[in-house]
C-alpha atoms as an extended CHARMM CRD file, in Angstrom:
* protein
*
       259  EXT
         1         1  UNK       CA             -8.6230000000      -26.0670000000      -25.0480000000  PROA      1               0.0000000000
         2         2  UNK       CA            -10.0600000000      -25.1960000000      -21.6700000000  PROA      2               0.0000000000
         3         3  UNK       CA             -8.7050000000      -22.5370000000      -19.3610000000  PROA      3               0.0000000000
         4         4  UNK       CA             -8.8220000000      -22.5420000000      -15.5520000000  PROA      4               0.0000000000
         5         5  UNK       CA             -8.8230000000      -19.1710000000      -13.7740000000  PROA      5               0.0000000000
         6         6  UNK       CA             -8.5830000000      -18.8200000000       -9.9930000000  PROA      6               0.0000000000
         7         7  UNK       CA            -10.1330000000      -15.6990000000       -8.4460000000  PROA      7               0.0000000000
         8         8  UNK       CA             -7.9830000000      -15.0050000000       -5.3950000000  PROA      8               0.0000000000
         9         9  UNK       CA             -7.2350000000      -12.4200000000       -2.7540000000  PROA      9               0.0000000000
        10        10  UNK       CA             -6.4430000000      -13.2640000000        0.8580000000  PROA      10              0.0000000000
        11        11  UNK       CA             -8.2500000000      -10.0860000000        1.9290000000  PROA      11              0.0000000000
        12        12  UNK       CA            -12.0170000000      -10.4230000000        2.3210000000  PROA      12              0.0000000000
        13        13  UNK       CA            -14.5970000000       -7.9320000000        1.1120000000  PROA      13              0.0000000000
        14        14  UNK       CA            -12.8810000000       -7.0530000000       -2.1640000000  PROA      14              0.0000000000
        15        15  UNK       CA            -15.5270000000       -8.4340000000       -4.5330000000  PROA      15              0.0000000000
        16        16  UNK       CA            -13.8530000000      -11.8230000000       -5.0480000000  PROA      16              0.0000000000
        17        17  UNK       CA            -16.9920000000      -13.9670000000       -5.0540000000  PROA      17              0.0000000000
        18        18  UNK       CA            -18.9590000000      -11.2930000000       -6.9110000000  PROA      18              0.0000000000
        19        19  UNK       CA            -16.2830000000      -11.3610000000       -9.6070000000  PROA      19              0.0000000000
        20        20  UNK       CA            -16.2360000000      -15.1710000000       -9.7570000000  PROA      20              0.0000000000
        21        21  UNK       CA            -20.0250000000      -15.3400000000      -10.2160000000  PROA      21              0.0000000000
        22        22  UNK       CA            -20.3110000000      -12.5300000000      -12.7150000000  PROA      22              0.0000000000
        23        23  UNK       CA            -17.2330000000      -13.2960000000      -14.7930000000  PROA      23              0.0000000000
        24        24  UNK       CA            -18.4140000000      -16.9140000000      -15.0930000000  PROA      24              0.0000000000
        25        25  UNK       CA            -21.9190000000      -15.7550000000      -16.1090000000  PROA      25              0.0000000000
        26        26  UNK       CA            -20.5720000000      -13.2130000000      -18.6090000000  PROA      26              0.0000000000
        27        27  UNK       CA            -18.3500000000      -15.8410000000      -20.2310000000  PROA      27              0.0000000000
        28        28  UNK       CA            -21.3420000000      -18.1870000000      -20.4260000000  PROA      28              0.0000000000
        29        29  UNK       CA            -23.3100000000      -15.3800000000      -22.1140000000  PROA      29              0.0000000000
        30        30  UNK       CA            -20.7710000000      -15.6600000000      -24.9490000000  PROA      30              0.0000000000
        31        31  UNK       CA            -22.1950000000      -19.1480000000      -25.6370000000  PROA      31              0.0000000000
        32        32  UNK       CA            -19.2620000000      -20.8270000000      -23.8900000000  PROA      32              0.0000000000
        33        33  UNK       CA            -19.6150000000      -23.7400000000      -21.4950000000  PROA      33              0.0000000000
        34        34  UNK       CA            -18.3950000000      -22.5990000000      -18.0700000000  PROA      34              0.0000000000
        35        35  UNK       CA            -17.9410000000      -24.3080000000      -14.7060000000  PROA      35              0.0000000000
        36        36  UNK       CA            -17.7310000000      -22.3300000000      -11.4590000000  PROA      36              0.0000000000
        37        37  UNK       CA            -16.0650000000      -24.1190000000       -8.5410000000  PROA      37              0.0000000000
        38        38  UNK       CA            -16.9610000000      -22.7680000000       -5.0960000000  PROA      38              0.0000000000
        39        39  UNK       CA            -13.7870000000      -23.4090000000       -3.0860000000  PROA      39              0.0000000000
        40        40  UNK       CA            -14.7820000000      -21.0610000000       -0.2410000000  PROA      40              0.0000000000
        41        41  UNK       CA            -16.2910000000      -22.7450000000        2.8630000000  PROA      41              0.0000000000
        42        42  UNK       CA            -18.6720000000      -19.7780000000        3.2040000000  PROA      42              0.0000000000
        43        43  UNK       CA            -20.3870000000      -21.0580000000        0.0630000000  PROA      43              0.0000000000
        44        44  UNK       CA            -21.3590000000      -17.5790000000       -1.1180000000  PROA      44              0.0000000000
        45        45  UNK       CA            -20.8900000000      -18.3880000000       -4.7980000000  PROA      45              0.0000000000
        46        46  UNK       CA            -23.2750000000      -21.3120000000       -4.3190000000  PROA      46              0.0000000000
        47        47  UNK       CA            -26.0760000000      -19.2290000000       -2.7990000000  PROA      47              0.0000000000
        48        48  UNK       CA            -25.2640000000      -16.3050000000       -5.1110000000  PROA      48              0.0000000000
        49        49  UNK       CA            -26.2580000000      -18.4900000000       -8.0610000000  PROA      49              0.0000000000
        50        50  UNK       CA            -29.4320000000      -19.6820000000       -6.3890000000  PROA      50              0.0000000000
        51        51  UNK       CA            -28.1860000000      -23.2040000000       -5.5980000000  PROA      51              0.0000000000
        52        52  UNK       CA            -29.5610000000      -24.5870000000       -2.3230000000  PROA      52              0.0000000000
        53        53  UNK       CA            -27.1400000000      -26.0850000000        0.2000000000  PROA      53              0.0000000000
        54        54  UNK       CA            -29.0200000000      -29.3630000000        0.5830000000  PROA      54              0.0000000000
        55        55  UNK       CA            -27.9770000000      -32.0660000000        3.0070000000  PROA      55              0.0000000000
        56        56  UNK       CA            -26.9750000000      -35.1100000000        1.0260000000  PROA      56              0.0000000000
        57        57  UNK       CA            -26.0350000000      -33.1670000000       -2.1120000000  PROA      57              0.0000000000
        58        58  UNK       CA            -22.4130000000      -33.7100000000       -3.1880000000  PROA      58              0.0000000000
        59        59  UNK       CA            -20.1390000000      -30.7070000000       -2.7050000000  PROA      59              0.0000000000
        60        60  UNK       CA            -16.4870000000      -29.8590000000       -3.2860000000  PROA      60              0.0000000000
        61        61  UNK       CA            -15.6890000000      -31.3310000000        0.1410000000  PROA      61              0.0000000000
        62        62  UNK       CA            -16.9690000000      -34.7480000000       -0.9830000000  PROA      62              0.0000000000
        63        63  UNK       CA            -14.9150000000      -34.4970000000       -4.1640000000  PROA      63              0.0000000000
        64        64  UNK       CA            -11.6660000000      -33.5780000000       -2.3920000000  PROA      64              0.0000000000
        65        65  UNK       CA            -11.9220000000      -35.9080000000        0.5890000000  PROA      65              0.0000000000
        66        66  UNK       CA            -14.4440000000      -38.5890000000       -0.3240000000  PROA      66              0.0000000000
        67        67  UNK       CA            -15.0390000000      -41.0950000000       -3.0760000000  PROA      67              0.0000000000
        68        68  UNK       CA            -17.3500000000      -38.7620000000       -4.9820000000  PROA      68              0.0000000000
        69        69  UNK       CA            -16.5900000000      -38.3790000000       -8.6770000000  PROA      69              0.0000000000
        70        70  UNK       CA            -16.2560000000      -34.7140000000       -9.5760000000  PROA      70              0.0000000000
        71        71  UNK       CA            -18.8020000000      -35.0170000000      -12.4000000000  PROA      71              0.0000000000
        72        72  UNK       CA            -21.5160000000      -36.1190000000       -9.9640000000  PROA      72              0.0000000000
        73        73  UNK       CA            -21.0560000000      -32.9310000000       -7.8680000000  PROA      73              0.0000000000
        74        74  UNK       CA            -21.8190000000      -30.5970000000      -10.7930000000  PROA      74              0.0000000000
        75        75  UNK       CA            -25.2230000000      -28.8940000000      -10.7580000000  PROA      75              0.0000000000
        76        76  UNK       CA            -26.8500000000      -26.5840000000      -13.3290000000  PROA      76              0.0000000000
        77        77  UNK       CA            -27.6990000000      -22.9440000000      -12.7030000000  PROA      77              0.0000000000
        78        78  UNK       CA            -30.3490000000      -20.6200000000      -14.0920000000  PROA      78              0.0000000000
        79        79  UNK       CA            -27.7640000000      -19.2330000000      -16.5150000000  PROA      79              0.0000000000
        80        80  UNK       CA            -27.5220000000      -21.1950000000      -19.7600000000  PROA      80              0.0000000000
        81        81  UNK       CA            -24.0770000000      -22.7480000000      -20.1630000000  PROA      81              0.0000000000
        82        82  UNK       CA            -23.0560000000      -22.1620000000      -16.5460000000  PROA      82              0.0000000000
        83        83  UNK       CA            -22.7120000000      -25.0050000000      -14.0270000000  PROA      83              0.0000000000
        84        84  UNK       CA            -21.3240000000      -25.0630000000      -10.4970000000  PROA      84              0.0000000000
        85        85  UNK       CA            -19.6740000000      -27.3690000000       -7.9980000000  PROA      85              0.0000000000
        86        86  UNK       CA            -21.1940000000      -26.1040000000       -4.7310000000  PROA      86              0.0000000000
        87        87  UNK       CA            -19.6350000000      -25.6830000000       -1.3060000000  PROA      87              0.0000000000
        88        88  UNK       CA            -20.9790000000      -25.6270000000        2.2340000000  PROA      88              0.0000000000
        89        89  UNK       CA            -19.5920000000      -25.2680000000        5.7660000000  PROA      89              0.0000000000
        90        90  UNK       CA            -18.1350000000      -28.8040000000        5.7040000000  PROA      90              0.0000000000
        91        91  UNK       CA            -15.4070000000      -27.5190000000        3.4040000000  PROA      91              0.0000000000
        92        92  UNK       CA            -13.7890000000      -25.6690000000        6.3070000000  PROA      92              0.0000000000
        93        93  UNK       CA            -12.5440000000      -29.0520000000        7.5660000000  PROA      93              0.0000000000
        94        94  UNK       CA            -10.6540000000      -29.7030000000        4.3380000000  PROA      94              0.0000000000
        95        95  UNK       CA             -7.7060000000      -27.5590000000        5.3980000000  PROA      95              0.0000000000
        96        96  UNK       CA             -7.1170000000      -29.8810000000        8.3480000000  PROA      96              0.0000000000
        97        97  UNK       CA             -8.0760000000      -33.1740000000        6.7170000000  PROA      97              0.0000000000
        98        98  UNK       CA             -5.9920000000      -32.6240000000        3.5930000000  PROA      98              0.0000000000
        99        99  UNK       CA             -2.7980000000      -32.1590000000        5.6260000000  PROA      99              0.0000000000
       100       100  UNK       CA             -2.2500000000      -35.8680000000        6.1750000000  PROA      100             0.0000000000
       101       101  UNK       CA             -3.0500000000      -36.9400000000        2.6260000000  PROA      101             0.0000000000
       102       102  UNK       CA             -0.6310000000      -37.8140000000       -0.1740000000  PROA      102             0.0000000000
       103       103  UNK       CA              0.1770000000      -34.9560000000       -2.5610000000  PROA      103             0.0000000000
       104       104  UNK       CA             -2.2160000000      -32.7880000000       -0.5940000000  PROA      104             0.0000000000
       105       105  UNK       CA             -1.6320000000      -29.7220000000       -2.7740000000  PROA      105             0.0000000000
       106       106  UNK       CA             -2.7430000000      -31.4400000000       -5.9930000000  PROA      106             0.0000000000
       107       107  UNK       CA             -6.1220000000      -32.9860000000       -5.0910000000  PROA      107             0.0000000000
       108       108  UNK       CA             -8.1700000000      -30.4280000000       -7.0170000000  PROA      108             0.0000000000
       109       109  UNK       CA             -5.8950000000      -30.4960000000      -10.0580000000  PROA      109             0.0000000000
       110       110  UNK       CA             -6.1520000000      -34.2890000000      -10.3070000000  PROA      110             0.0000000000
       111       111  UNK       CA             -9.9350000000      -34.2390000000       -9.9290000000  PROA      111             0.0000000000
       112       112  UNK       CA            -10.3270000000      -31.4780000000      -12.5240000000  PROA      112             0.0000000000
       113       113  UNK       CA             -8.2660000000      -33.3820000000      -15.0750000000  PROA      113             0.0000000000
       114       114  UNK       CA            -11.1450000000      -35.8380000000      -15.5840000000  PROA      114             0.0000000000
       115       115  UNK       CA            -13.6730000000      -33.1570000000      -16.6490000000  PROA      115             0.0000000000
       116       116  UNK       CA            -11.5280000000      -30.2550000000      -17.7860000000  PROA      116             0.0000000000
       117       117  UNK       CA            -12.0720000000      -30.8070000000      -21.5040000000  PROA      117             0.0000000000
       118       118  UNK       CA            -15.8540000000      -30.5890000000      -21.0820000000  PROA      118             0.0000000000
       119       119  UNK       CA            -15.6370000000      -26.8240000000      -20.3890000000  PROA      119             0.0000000000
       120       120  UNK       CA            -14.2310000000      -23.8120000000      -22.1790000000  PROA      120             0.0000000000
       121       121  UNK       CA            -13.5930000000      -21.9660000000      -18.9040000000  PROA      121             0.0000000000
       122       122  UNK       CA            -13.4020000000      -23.1350000000      -15.3170000000  PROA      122             0.0000000000
       123       123  UNK       CA            -13.5380000000      -20.3780000000      -12.6870000000  PROA      123             0.0000000000
       124       124  UNK       CA            -12.4600000000      -21.1440000000       -9.1030000000  PROA      124             0.0000000000
       125       125  UNK       CA            -13.6620000000      -18.9170000000       -6.2540000000  PROA      125             0.0000000000
       126       126  UNK       CA            -10.8630000000      -19.1780000000       -3.6690000000  PROA      126             0.0000000000
       127       127  UNK       CA            -11.3500000000      -18.5850000000        0.0620000000  PROA      127             0.0000000000
       128       128  UNK       CA            -10.1230000000      -15.2500000000        1.4840000000  PROA      128             0.0000000000
       129       129  UNK       CA             -7.0090000000      -16.8570000000        2.9820000000  PROA      129             0.0000000000
       130       130  UNK       CA             -3.6520000000      -18.2440000000        1.8640000000  PROA      130             0.0000000000
       131       131  UNK       CA             -4.5230000000      -21.7680000000        3.0320000000  PROA      131             0.0000000000
       132       132  UNK       CA             -4.4690000000      -25.3040000000        1.6260000000  PROA      132             0.0000000000
       133       133  UNK       CA             -7.7240000000      -24.7780000000       -0.2850000000  PROA      133             0.0000000000
       134       134  UNK       CA             -6.2700000000      -21.7040000000       -1.9650000000  PROA      134             0.0000000000
       135       135  UNK       CA             -3.0470000000      -23.5940000000       -2.7190000000  PROA      135             0.0000000000
       136       136  UNK       CA             -5.0530000000      -26.4290000000       -4.3090000000  PROA      136             0.0000000000
       137       137  UNK       CA             -6.9660000000      -23.8660000000       -6.3720000000  PROA      137             0.0000000000
       138       138  UNK       CA             -3.8580000000      -22.0280000000       -7.5860000000  PROA      138             0.0000000000
       139       139  UNK       CA             -2.0960000000      -25.2700000000       -8.5210000000  PROA      139             0.0000000000
       140       140  UNK       CA             -5.1810000000      -26.3570000000      -10.4850000000  PROA      140             0.0000000000
       141       141  UNK       CA             -5.3290000000      -23.0380000000      -12.3430000000  PROA      141             0.0000000000
       142       142  UNK       CA             -3.6280000000      -21.7370000000      -15.4630000000  PROA      142             0.0000000000
       143       143  UNK       CA             -3.8920000000      -18.1540000000      -14.2640000000  PROA      143             0.0000000000
       144       144  UNK       CA             -5.0240000000      -16.0640000000      -11.3190000000  PROA      144             0.0000000000
       145       145  UNK       CA             -7.2630000000      -13.0030000000      -11.4160000000  PROA      145             0.0000000000
       146       146  UNK       CA             -6.9120000000      -10.6860000000       -8.4180000000  PROA      146             0.0000000000
       147       147  UNK       CA             -9.8070000000       -8.3740000000       -7.5170000000  PROA      147             0.0000000000
       148       148  UNK       CA             -8.7770000000       -5.3300000000       -5.4800000000  PROA      148             0.0000000000
       149       149  UNK       CA            -10.8610000000       -2.6970000000       -3.7720000000  PROA      149             0.0000000000
       150       150  UNK       CA             -9.3880000000        0.7640000000       -4.1660000000  PROA      150             0.0000000000
       151       151  UNK       CA             -8.5340000000        1.4460000000       -0.5410000000  PROA      151             0.0000000000
       152       152  UNK       CA             -5.4860000000        2.2510000000        1.5750000000  PROA      152             0.0000000000
       153       153  UNK       CA             -4.4050000000       -1.3460000000        2.3270000000  PROA      153             0.0000000000
       154       154  UNK       CA             -4.7970000000       -2.6020000000       -1.2530000000  PROA      154             0.0000000000
       155       155  UNK       CA             -1.1290000000       -2.3570000000       -2.2100000000  PROA      155             0.0000000000
       156       156  UNK       CA              0.0070000000       -3.9880000000        1.0060000000  PROA      156             0.0000000000
       157       157  UNK       CA             -2.3560000000       -6.9380000000        0.5370000000  PROA      157             0.0000000000
       158       158  UNK       CA             -1.4950000000       -7.5770000000       -3.0830000000  PROA      158             0.0000000000
       159       159  UNK       CA              2.2420000000       -7.6830000000       -2.4040000000  PROA      159             0.0000000000
       160       160  UNK       CA              1.7400000000      -10.6370000000       -0.0410000000  PROA      160             0.0000000000
       161       161  UNK       CA             -0.3570000000      -12.4730000000       -2.6090000000  PROA      161             0.0000000000
       162       162  UNK       CA              2.1590000000      -11.8490000000       -5.3890000000  PROA      162             0.0000000000
       163       163  UNK       CA              4.9230000000      -13.2300000000       -3.1540000000  PROA      163             0.0000000000
       164       164  UNK       CA              2.8210000000      -16.3650000000       -2.5820000000  PROA      164             0.0000000000
       165       165  UNK       CA              2.2520000000      -16.7780000000       -6.3250000000  PROA      165             0.0000000000
       166       166  UNK       CA              5.9990000000      -16.4760000000       -6.9730000000  PROA      166             0.0000000000
       167       167  UNK       CA              6.7430000000      -19.1070000000       -4.2960000000  PROA      167             0.0000000000
       168       168  UNK       CA              4.1750000000      -21.4700000000       -5.8170000000  PROA      168             0.0000000000
       169       169  UNK       CA              5.7240000000      -21.0610000000       -9.2600000000  PROA      169             0.0000000000
       170       170  UNK       CA              9.2200000000      -21.7480000000       -7.8870000000  PROA      170             0.0000000000
       171       171  UNK       CA              8.4110000000      -24.5280000000       -5.3950000000  PROA      171             0.0000000000
       172       172  UNK       CA              6.0650000000      -26.5230000000       -7.6140000000  PROA      172             0.0000000000
       173       173  UNK       CA              7.4290000000      -25.5580000000      -11.0500000000  PROA      173             0.0000000000
       174       174  UNK       CA              3.9200000000      -24.4230000000      -11.8910000000  PROA      174             0.0000000000
       175       175  UNK       CA              3.5590000000      -21.8810000000      -14.6910000000  PROA      175             0.0000000000
       176       176  UNK       CA              0.7980000000      -19.8410000000      -13.0640000000  PROA      176             0.0000000000
       177       177  UNK       CA              0.1480000000      -16.6970000000      -15.0850000000  PROA      177             0.0000000000
       178       178  UNK       CA             -1.3540000000      -13.4440000000      -13.8360000000  PROA      178             0.0000000000
       179       179  UNK       CA             -4.6900000000      -13.0450000000      -15.6400000000  PROA      179             0.0000000000
       180       180  UNK       CA             -4.8980000000       -9.5040000000      -14.3890000000  PROA      180             0.0000000000
       181       181  UNK       CA             -5.7660000000       -7.2270000000      -11.4940000000  PROA      181             0.0000000000
       182       182  UNK       CA             -9.3650000000       -6.0130000000      -11.4020000000  PROA      182             0.0000000000
       183       183  UNK       CA            -10.3300000000       -2.7940000000       -9.6120000000  PROA      183             0.0000000000
       184       184  UNK       CA            -13.6480000000       -3.3200000000       -7.8010000000  PROA      184             0.0000000000
       185       185  UNK       CA            -16.1250000000       -1.1510000000       -5.8670000000  PROA      185             0.0000000000
       186       186  UNK       CA            -14.7470000000        1.7530000000       -7.8590000000  PROA      186             0.0000000000
       187       187  UNK       CA            -16.0620000000        5.1900000000       -6.9500000000  PROA      187             0.0000000000
       188       188  UNK       CA            -14.3390000000        7.8940000000       -8.9640000000  PROA      188             0.0000000000
       189       189  UNK       CA            -15.9410000000       10.6150000000       -6.8420000000  PROA      189             0.0000000000
       190       190  UNK       CA            -13.3500000000       10.0320000000       -4.0860000000  PROA      190             0.0000000000
       191       191  UNK       CA             -9.7460000000       11.1760000000       -4.1590000000  PROA      191             0.0000000000
       192       192  UNK       CA             -8.6260000000        7.9750000000       -2.3910000000  PROA      192             0.0000000000
       193       193  UNK       CA            -10.0780000000        5.7370000000       -5.1000000000  PROA      193             0.0000000000
       194       194  UNK       CA             -8.3880000000        7.7340000000       -7.8510000000  PROA      194             0.0000000000
       195       195  UNK       CA             -5.0530000000        7.8030000000       -6.0130000000  PROA      195             0.0000000000
       196       196  UNK       CA             -4.9990000000        4.0600000000       -5.2540000000  PROA      196             0.0000000000
       197       197  UNK       CA             -5.9960000000        3.2730000000       -8.8440000000  PROA      197             0.0000000000
       198       198  UNK       CA             -3.1960000000        5.5100000000      -10.1340000000  PROA      198             0.0000000000
       199       199  UNK       CA             -0.6500000000        3.8430000000       -7.8200000000  PROA      199             0.0000000000
       200       200  UNK       CA             -1.7240000000        0.3530000000       -8.8990000000  PROA      200             0.0000000000
       201       201  UNK       CA             -1.5930000000        1.2710000000      -12.5880000000  PROA      201             0.0000000000
       202       202  UNK       CA              1.8430000000        2.8310000000      -12.1620000000  PROA      202             0.0000000000
       203       203  UNK       CA              3.1620000000       -0.3200000000      -10.4530000000  PROA      203             0.0000000000
       204       204  UNK       CA              1.4320000000       -3.0340000000      -12.5080000000  PROA      204             0.0000000000
       205       205  UNK       CA              0.9340000000       -1.2970000000      -15.8480000000  PROA      205             0.0000000000
       206       206  UNK       CA             -0.8410000000       -3.4510000000      -18.4370000000  PROA      206             0.0000000000
       207       207  UNK       CA             -1.6260000000       -6.1350000000      -15.8510000000  PROA      207             0.0000000000
       208       208  UNK       CA             -4.4960000000       -3.9380000000      -14.6190000000  PROA      208             0.0000000000
       209       209  UNK       CA             -7.8000000000       -4.5950000000      -16.4180000000  PROA      209             0.0000000000
       210       210  UNK       CA             -8.9220000000       -1.5860000000      -18.4500000000  PROA      210             0.0000000000
       211       211  UNK       CA            -12.4610000000       -2.1310000000      -17.1440000000  PROA      211             0.0000000000
       212       212  UNK       CA            -13.2570000000       -1.2080000000      -13.5370000000  PROA      212             0.0000000000
       213       213  UNK       CA            -16.2130000000       -2.5330000000      -11.5410000000  PROA      213             0.0000000000
       214       214  UNK       CA            -18.2870000000        0.3560000000      -10.1750000000  PROA      214             0.0000000000
       215       215  UNK       CA            -19.7730000000        0.4340000000       -6.7230000000  PROA      215             0.0000000000
       216       216  UNK       CA            -23.3630000000       -0.6250000000       -7.3680000000  PROA      216             0.0000000000
       217       217  UNK       CA            -26.4580000000       -1.2410000000       -5.2620000000  PROA      217             0.0000000000
       218       218  UNK       CA            -27.9150000000       -3.4970000000       -7.9820000000  PROA      218             0.0000000000
       219       219  UNK       CA            -24.7520000000       -5.6040000000       -7.9570000000  PROA      219             0.0000000000
       220       220  UNK       CA            -24.9370000000       -5.9040000000       -4.1700000000  PROA      220             0.0000000000
       221       221  UNK       CA            -28.6110000000       -6.9330000000       -4.3790000000  PROA      221             0.0000000000
       222       222  UNK       CA            -28.2520000000       -9.6380000000       -7.0320000000  PROA      222             0.0000000000
       223       223  UNK       CA            -26.8160000000      -12.4590000000       -4.8260000000  PROA      223             0.0000000000
       224       224  UNK       CA            -29.8300000000      -12.2640000000       -2.5100000000  PROA      224             0.0000000000
       225       225  UNK       CA            -31.9650000000      -13.1310000000       -5.5440000000  PROA      225             0.0000000000
       226       226  UNK       CA            -29.6520000000      -15.9990000000       -6.5450000000  PROA      226             0.0000000000
       227       227  UNK       CA            -28.7980000000      -14.3690000000       -9.8670000000  PROA      227             0.0000000000
       228       228  UNK       CA            -25.7000000000      -12.9580000000      -11.5510000000  PROA      228             0.0000000000
       229       229  UNK       CA            -26.0590000000       -9.2890000000      -12.3910000000  PROA      229             0.0000000000
       230       230  UNK       CA            -26.4820000000      -10.1100000000      -16.1070000000  PROA      230             0.0000000000
       231       231  UNK       CA            -29.7760000000      -11.8420000000      -15.2510000000  PROA      231             0.0000000000
       232       232  UNK       CA            -30.8140000000       -9.5470000000      -12.4100000000  PROA      232             0.0000000000
       233       233  UNK       CA            -30.3090000000       -6.2130000000      -14.2000000000  PROA      233             0.0000000000
       234       234  UNK       CA            -28.6070000000       -6.4990000000      -17.5810000000  PROA      234             0.0000000000
       235       235  UNK       CA            -28.8910000000       -2.7370000000      -18.1600000000  PROA      235             0.0000000000
       236       236  UNK       CA            -26.9310000000       -1.8010000000      -15.0410000000  PROA      236             0.0000000000
       237       237  UNK       CA            -23.4240000000       -0.3360000000      -15.1850000000  PROA      237             0.0000000000
       238       238  UNK       CA            -22.1150000000       -3.3330000000      -13.2430000000  PROA      238             0.0000000000
       239       239  UNK       CA            -23.5370000000       -5.8150000000      -15.7630000000  PROA      239             0.0000000000
       240       240  UNK       CA            -21.9040000000       -3.9360000000      -18.6220000000  PROA      240             0.0000000000
       241       241  UNK       CA            -18.6220000000       -3.8120000000      -16.6830000000  PROA      241             0.0000000000
       242       242  UNK       CA            -18.4780000000       -7.5800000000      -16.1610000000  PROA      242             0.0000000000
       243       243  UNK       CA            -19.3760000000       -8.1670000000      -19.8180000000  PROA      243             0.0000000000
       244       244  UNK       CA            -16.3890000000       -6.0050000000      -20.7280000000  PROA      244             0.0000000000
       245       245  UNK       CA            -14.1280000000       -7.8920000000      -18.2820000000  PROA      245             0.0000000000
       246       246  UNK       CA            -15.1480000000      -11.1630000000      -19.9680000000  PROA      246             0.0000000000
       247       247  UNK       CA            -14.2450000000       -9.6400000000      -23.3470000000  PROA      247             0.0000000000
       248       248  UNK       CA            -10.8290000000       -8.6500000000      -21.9550000000  PROA      248             0.0000000000
       249       249  UNK       CA            -10.2760000000      -12.2050000000      -20.6960000000  PROA      249             0.0000000000
       250       250  UNK       CA            -11.1730000000      -13.6360000000      -24.1110000000  PROA      250             0.0000000000
       251       251  UNK       CA             -8.9320000000      -11.1170000000      -25.8890000000  PROA      251             0.0000000000
       252       252  UNK       CA             -6.0750000000      -11.8400000000      -23.4850000000  PROA      252             0.0000000000
       253       253  UNK       CA             -6.3020000000      -15.5450000000      -24.2470000000  PROA      253             0.0000000000
       254       254  UNK       CA             -6.3280000000      -14.9610000000      -28.0060000000  PROA      254             0.0000000000
       255       255  UNK       CA             -3.2660000000      -12.7590000000      -27.6820000000  PROA      255             0.0000000000
       256       256  UNK       CA             -1.4580000000      -15.3820000000      -25.5730000000  PROA      256             0.0000000000
       257       257  UNK       CA             -2.1680000000      -18.1300000000      -28.1290000000  PROA      257             0.0000000000
       258       258  UNK       CA             -0.9490000000      -15.9370000000      -30.9820000000  PROA      258             0.0000000000
       259       259  UNK       CA              2.5020000000      -15.6200000000      -29.4040000000  PROA      259             0.0000000000
């Protein structure tokens, strides 16, 4: 069975796209077939995997609002087992154009249903906003993974997102699980980082990933080379961290199925 995980946080700059790229690549490194869907109009996941934003190439916008079959928008990446549905600036219009369509919240879910069984994991990189694209992504997903930077406003931001998730579950009778909360850009040399991490762990307990993503220059460099960190510098601390996050995701799924 396949599993769809949305990577979401309405706050920008928390490592959302970095997590989407590198979790997808680390899962693919486990010899699993993985699809990354770039649902962010900025298209950073697309460029971060070295996929050119070519005019005339099908993107997620064409899938959601055109007659394009979702399978024809899938392109390979340099990473074995990892494919992507790219995005470009046209996707920003989807929030407006979807409003007048029938069952506007379920377009992505319906499209994914036709290819879902071809992949072991499907990772969706949501935009940094609680908009119609994010709603489509969350309703297409089985679970949501929330990356959080250890800073002062982290707790305030996550409470708004958790409220949105609860409303989605109630309004649409959608059993969206919390995959976990991932601490990113972690620098244990600062008191603030340690204090925010402690507060989050006290509040969310086991829902916090055991692995943290360290602040890393190599990780920041890798998107400019169009590579996930596992291909750019497999020996880096960040590469090892995302490999461990992938192992936690796999273990979490096994535990859920055993219940």
